[in-house]
Structure formats: C-alpha cells, structure tokens
CSV table of C-alpha atoms in Angstrom, one decimal:
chain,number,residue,atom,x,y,z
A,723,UNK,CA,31.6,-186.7,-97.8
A,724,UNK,CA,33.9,-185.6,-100.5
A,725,UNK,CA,35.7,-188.7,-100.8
A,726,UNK,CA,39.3,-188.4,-102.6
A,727,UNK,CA,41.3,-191.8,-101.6
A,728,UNK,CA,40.1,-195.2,-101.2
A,729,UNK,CA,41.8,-197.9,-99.0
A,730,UNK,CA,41.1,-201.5,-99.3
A,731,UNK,CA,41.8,-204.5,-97.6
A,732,UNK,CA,42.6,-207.8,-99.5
A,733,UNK,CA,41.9,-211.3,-97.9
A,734,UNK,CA,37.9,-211.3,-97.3
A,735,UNK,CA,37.3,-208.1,-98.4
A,736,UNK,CA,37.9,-208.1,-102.3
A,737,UNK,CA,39.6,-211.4,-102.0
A,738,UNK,CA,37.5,-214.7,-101.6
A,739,UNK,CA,40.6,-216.5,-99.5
A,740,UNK,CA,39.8,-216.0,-95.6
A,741,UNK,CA,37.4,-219.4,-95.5
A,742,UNK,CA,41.3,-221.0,-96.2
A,743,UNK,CA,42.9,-219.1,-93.5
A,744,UNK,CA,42.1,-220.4,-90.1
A,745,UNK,CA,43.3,-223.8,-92.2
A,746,UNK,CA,46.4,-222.8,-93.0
A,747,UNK,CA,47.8,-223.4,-89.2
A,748,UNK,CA,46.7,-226.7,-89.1
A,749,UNK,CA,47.9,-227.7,-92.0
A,750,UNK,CA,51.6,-226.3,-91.0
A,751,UNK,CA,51.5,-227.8,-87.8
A,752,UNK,CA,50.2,-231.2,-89.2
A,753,UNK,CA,52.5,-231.3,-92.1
A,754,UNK,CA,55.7,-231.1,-89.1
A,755,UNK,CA,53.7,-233.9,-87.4
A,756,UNK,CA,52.4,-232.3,-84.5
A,757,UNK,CA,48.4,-231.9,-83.5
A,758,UNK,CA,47.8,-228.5,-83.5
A,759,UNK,CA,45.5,-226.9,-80.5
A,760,UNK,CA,41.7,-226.8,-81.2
A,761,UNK,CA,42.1,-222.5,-80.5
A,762,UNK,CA,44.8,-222.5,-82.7
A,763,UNK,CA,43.1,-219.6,-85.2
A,764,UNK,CA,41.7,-217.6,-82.9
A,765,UNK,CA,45.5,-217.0,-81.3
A,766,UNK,CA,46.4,-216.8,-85.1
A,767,UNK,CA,43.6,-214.6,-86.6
A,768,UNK,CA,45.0,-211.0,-86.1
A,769,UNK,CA,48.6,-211.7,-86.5
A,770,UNK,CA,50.3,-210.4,-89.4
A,771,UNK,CA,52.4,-213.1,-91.0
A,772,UNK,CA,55.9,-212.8,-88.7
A,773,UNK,CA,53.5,-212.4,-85.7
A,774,UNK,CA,52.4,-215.7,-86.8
A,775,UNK,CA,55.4,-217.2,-87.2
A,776,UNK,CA,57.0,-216.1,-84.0
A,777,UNK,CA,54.2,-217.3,-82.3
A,778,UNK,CA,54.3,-220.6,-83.9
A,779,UNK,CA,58.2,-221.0,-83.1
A,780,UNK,CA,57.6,-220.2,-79.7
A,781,UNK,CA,54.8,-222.8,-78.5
A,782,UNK,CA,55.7,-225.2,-81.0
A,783,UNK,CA,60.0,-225.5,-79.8
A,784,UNK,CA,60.1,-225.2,-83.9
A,785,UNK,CA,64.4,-224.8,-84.1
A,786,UNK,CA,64.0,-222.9,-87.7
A,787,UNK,CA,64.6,-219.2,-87.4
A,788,UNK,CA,61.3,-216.8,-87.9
A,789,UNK,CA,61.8,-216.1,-91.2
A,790,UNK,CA,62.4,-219.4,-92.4
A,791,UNK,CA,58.9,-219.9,-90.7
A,792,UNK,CA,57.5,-217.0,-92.8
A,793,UNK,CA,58.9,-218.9,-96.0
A,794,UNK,CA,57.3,-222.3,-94.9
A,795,UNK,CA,54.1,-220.9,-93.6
A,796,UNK,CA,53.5,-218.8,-96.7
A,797,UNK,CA,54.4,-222.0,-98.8
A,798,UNK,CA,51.3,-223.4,-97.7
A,799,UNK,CA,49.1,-220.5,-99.0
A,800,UNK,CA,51.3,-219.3,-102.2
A,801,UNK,CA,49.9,-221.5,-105.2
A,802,UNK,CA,46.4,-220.4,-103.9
A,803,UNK,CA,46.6,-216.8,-104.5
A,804,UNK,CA,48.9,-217.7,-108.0
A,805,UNK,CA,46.2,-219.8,-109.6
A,806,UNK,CA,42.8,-220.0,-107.5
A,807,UNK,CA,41.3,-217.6,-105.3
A,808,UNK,CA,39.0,-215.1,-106.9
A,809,UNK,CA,37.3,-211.8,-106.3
A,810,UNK,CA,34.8,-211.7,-104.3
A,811,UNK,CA,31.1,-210.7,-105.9
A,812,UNK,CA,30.8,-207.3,-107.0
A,813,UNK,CA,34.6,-206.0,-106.7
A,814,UNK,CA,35.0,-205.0,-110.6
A,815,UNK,CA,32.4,-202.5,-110.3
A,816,UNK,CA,33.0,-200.6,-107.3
A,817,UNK,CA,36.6,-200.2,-109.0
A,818,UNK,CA,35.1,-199.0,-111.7
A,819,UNK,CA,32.7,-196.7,-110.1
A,820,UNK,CA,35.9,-195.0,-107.9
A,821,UNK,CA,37.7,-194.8,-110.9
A,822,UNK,CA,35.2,-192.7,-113.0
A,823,UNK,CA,35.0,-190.8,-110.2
A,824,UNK,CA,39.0,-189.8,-109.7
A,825,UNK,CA,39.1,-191.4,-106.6
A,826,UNK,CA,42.8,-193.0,-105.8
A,827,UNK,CA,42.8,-196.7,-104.4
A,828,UNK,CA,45.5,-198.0,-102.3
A,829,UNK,CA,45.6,-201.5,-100.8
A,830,UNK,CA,46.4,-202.3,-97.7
A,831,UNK,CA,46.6,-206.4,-96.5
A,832,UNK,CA,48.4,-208.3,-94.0
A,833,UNK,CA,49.6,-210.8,-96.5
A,834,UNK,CA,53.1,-210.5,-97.7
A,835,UNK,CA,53.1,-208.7,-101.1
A,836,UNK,CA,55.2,-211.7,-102.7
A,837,UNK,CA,51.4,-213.3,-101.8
A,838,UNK,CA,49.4,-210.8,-103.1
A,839,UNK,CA,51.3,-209.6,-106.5
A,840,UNK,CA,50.5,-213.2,-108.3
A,841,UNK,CA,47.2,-212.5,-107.7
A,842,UNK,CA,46.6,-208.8,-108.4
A,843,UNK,CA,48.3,-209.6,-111.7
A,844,UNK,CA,46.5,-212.5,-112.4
A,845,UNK,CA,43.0,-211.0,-111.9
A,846,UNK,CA,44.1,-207.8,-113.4
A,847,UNK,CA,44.2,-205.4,-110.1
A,848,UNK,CA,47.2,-203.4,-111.3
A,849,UNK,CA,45.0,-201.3,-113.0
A,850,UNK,CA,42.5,-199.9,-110.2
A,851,UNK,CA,45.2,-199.6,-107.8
A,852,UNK,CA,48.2,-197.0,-107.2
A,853,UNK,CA,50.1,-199.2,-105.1
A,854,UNK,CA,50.1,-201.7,-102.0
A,855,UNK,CA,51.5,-202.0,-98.4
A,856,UNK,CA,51.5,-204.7,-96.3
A,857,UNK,CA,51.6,-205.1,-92.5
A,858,UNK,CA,55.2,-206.5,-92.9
A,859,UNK,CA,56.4,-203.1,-94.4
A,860,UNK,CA,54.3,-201.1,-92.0
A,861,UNK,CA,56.1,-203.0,-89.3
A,862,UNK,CA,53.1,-203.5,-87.0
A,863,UNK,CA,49.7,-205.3,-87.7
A,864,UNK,CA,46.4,-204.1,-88.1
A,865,UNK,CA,45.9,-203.6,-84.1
A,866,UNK,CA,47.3,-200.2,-84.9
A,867,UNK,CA,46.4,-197.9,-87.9
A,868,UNK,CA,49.7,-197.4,-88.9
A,869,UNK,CA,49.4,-198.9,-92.5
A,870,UNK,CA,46.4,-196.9,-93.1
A,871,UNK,CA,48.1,-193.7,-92.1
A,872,UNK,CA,51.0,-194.6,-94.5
A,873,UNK,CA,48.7,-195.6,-97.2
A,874,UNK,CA,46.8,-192.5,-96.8
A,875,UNK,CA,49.9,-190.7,-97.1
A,876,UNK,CA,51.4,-192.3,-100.2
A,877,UNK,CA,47.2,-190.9,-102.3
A,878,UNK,CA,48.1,-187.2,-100.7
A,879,UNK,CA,44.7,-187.9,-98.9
A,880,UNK,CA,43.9,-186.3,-95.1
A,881,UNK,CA,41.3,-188.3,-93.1
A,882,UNK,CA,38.4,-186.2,-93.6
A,883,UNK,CA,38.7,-187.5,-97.9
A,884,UNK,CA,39.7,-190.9,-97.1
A,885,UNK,CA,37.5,-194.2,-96.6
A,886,UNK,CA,38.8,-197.4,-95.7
A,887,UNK,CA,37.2,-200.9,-96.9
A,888,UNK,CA,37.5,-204.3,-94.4
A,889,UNK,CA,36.3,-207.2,-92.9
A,890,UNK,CA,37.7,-208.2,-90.1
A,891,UNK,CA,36.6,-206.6,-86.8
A,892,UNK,CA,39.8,-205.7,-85.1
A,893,UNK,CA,40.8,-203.7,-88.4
A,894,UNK,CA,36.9,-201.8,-88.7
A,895,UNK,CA,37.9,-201.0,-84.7
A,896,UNK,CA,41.3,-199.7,-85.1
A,897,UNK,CA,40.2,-197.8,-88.4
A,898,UNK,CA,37.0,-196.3,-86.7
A,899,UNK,CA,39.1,-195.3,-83.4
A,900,UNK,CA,41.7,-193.6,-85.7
A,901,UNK,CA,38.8,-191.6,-86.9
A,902,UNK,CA,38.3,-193.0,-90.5
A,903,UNK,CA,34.9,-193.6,-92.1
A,904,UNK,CA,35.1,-197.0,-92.6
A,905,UNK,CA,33.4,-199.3,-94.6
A,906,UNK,CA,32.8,-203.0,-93.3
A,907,UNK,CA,32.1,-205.6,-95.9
A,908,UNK,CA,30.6,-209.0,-94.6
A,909,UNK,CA,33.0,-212.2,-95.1
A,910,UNK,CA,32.2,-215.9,-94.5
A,911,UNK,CA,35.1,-215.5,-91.6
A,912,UNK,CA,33.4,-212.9,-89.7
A,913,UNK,CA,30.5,-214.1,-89.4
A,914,UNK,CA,30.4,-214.4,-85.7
A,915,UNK,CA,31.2,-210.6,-85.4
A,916,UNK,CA,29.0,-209.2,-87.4
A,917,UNK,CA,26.5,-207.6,-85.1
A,918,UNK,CA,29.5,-206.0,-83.3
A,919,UNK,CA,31.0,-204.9,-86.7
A,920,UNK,CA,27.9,-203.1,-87.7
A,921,UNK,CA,27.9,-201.6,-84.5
A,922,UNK,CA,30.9,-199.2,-85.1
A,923,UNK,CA,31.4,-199.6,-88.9
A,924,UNK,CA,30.6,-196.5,-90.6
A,925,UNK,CA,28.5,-198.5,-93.4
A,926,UNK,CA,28.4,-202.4,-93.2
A,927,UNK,CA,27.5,-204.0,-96.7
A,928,UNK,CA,26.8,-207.8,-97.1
A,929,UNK,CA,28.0,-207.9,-100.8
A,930,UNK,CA,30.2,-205.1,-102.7
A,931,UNK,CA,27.2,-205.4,-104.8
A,932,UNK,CA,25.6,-203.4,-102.4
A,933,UNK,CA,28.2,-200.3,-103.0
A,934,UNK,CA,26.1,-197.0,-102.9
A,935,UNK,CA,29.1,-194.3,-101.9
C-alpha cells in the first residue's frame, strides 16, 4: 500500500483520556443534583459533544440552552486535557516513523478543538500534525465518515493512499464501510469490543508499539 496521508483519532487512540469519559456524565448530572441512569454512557458513548448535550437537556428537563450545556459539560473535562492526560505508549515513534517517511497526518476527534489544542500544545503535537477537525466542524459524528472525507481532503490524499487510526468500534465500522484501511488500536474503553473490532479492522494493534506499516 503506498500510503500518502495518515488520519488519527485522539481520545483512546493517541490520547490516554477515554478511561475518564464514561465519567464525565455522571459527574455533570451529579454535580446538578440529580442521579444519573446506570446506562447513562452507553447512550452517551458515540455522541459527539452537542449530541451529548442535546441529549442531556432532553431527558434531564435541563432549562439551559445546548450550548450553554456544551460549555458546562466540557468544563468538567477541560483542566484534564490542559495539565494531565498523556500520550498513550508508543505514539512519539509512529509520528516519527510517518514523518521520515513524507506521510501527512491529520487529526480527527470528537472533542471540541478548544479541548484538544491545550493538549497538542502541551505535549508538543503541533509538530507531527498538519491540522485538526473535529466532529463539531464536520457537523455530524463519527456514525458517518464525513470528517474523514474532509480530513482526507484537506492532505490532497484519495482513499486508496489514506489510512485511518482509531479505537472505538463504531468509528473502525464507519471507516472500514467507507472503504478505508483502517487501523484499530486497543483502548482500556473498548475492551468489550475487541473481538468485533478485529473482525473488520484492517490491522488491530494492542499498543502503537506494535506499529509495523
């Protein structure tokens, strides 16, 4: 495969920050005084971040307007990309490797890039990658591959010379349906997928460590 673009995911693919996810619900909910609903996440997981919200505002009665939800959800998770989470094992080198080897990098995450700037910055990201979009730019979520299209259009890339790196198995699906090779990369939140995701990834890896394309 000659491979000429590279399109990564964030949160639990080069990102150690998914295992605080399915929290981050709760601890809205809690923090407004109300119990939140033992499924909560798994209603939550594929949402992009105004998906979340919207949902939130309507099976909670909550009277602030979406994006004010957005702003308060998001204040829950903000200080952790600032200041704490870290790359996940082996990230730095596949950057590296693609690097050397001309390929263009492109992220692509669900989380709001006001989110994910602190911490590219802080862990030095800028670099490796030509740019970012996020599901909120793309306008849908990662049920459709819309942001990968528009990623792979911004590194002048066709599908035949692009991969795409994630986690999460509805992302691995949409990407493999739209006809990308894609790599899956193991994270502590998928764990309960994983013999599906290696089903239908093009290459599943436990550890970026593993990197052999």
């Amino acid at each position: 495969m000659n491979i000429k673009a590279a399109i990564f995911d964030c949160d639990g693919t080069i990102l150690n920050s998914m295992w605080f996810w399915p929290m981050v619900g709760d601890i809205y909910l809690k923090k407004r005084g109300i119990t939140p609903p033992a499924d909560l996440y798994a209603h939550l997981k594929p949402l992009t971040i105004i998906e979340m919200a919207t949902y939130l505002k309507e099976h909670f009665d909550l009277p602030e307007t979406v994006k004010e939800l957005v702003e308060q959800v998001n204040a829950v998770v903000r200080e952790k990309y600032e200041k704490e989470f870290p790359l996940k094992e082996g990230a730095i080198e596949v950057f590296e490797n693609l690097k050397s080897r001309g390929i263009r990098m492109y992220l692509a995450t669900a989380t709001d890039r006001y989110l994910i700037e602190p911490a590219f910055k802080r862990l030095g990201l800028d670099k490796y990658f030509e740019g970012m979009i996020t599901c909120t730019e793309a306008g849908e979520g990662k049920s459709s591959p819309k942001i990968y299209l528009e990623a792979m259009k911004r590194l002048l890339a066709s599908p035949n010379e692009t991969i795409i790196v994630e986690d999460a198995l509805h992302a691995v699906e949409t990407c493999v349906n739209a006809g990308f090779f894609t790599v899956a990369v193991a994270d502590v939140s998928t764990v309960k997928d994983s013999e599906e995701i290696k089903k239908i990834a093009s290459v599943y890896y436990e550890t970026l460590k593993d990197w052999s394309l």
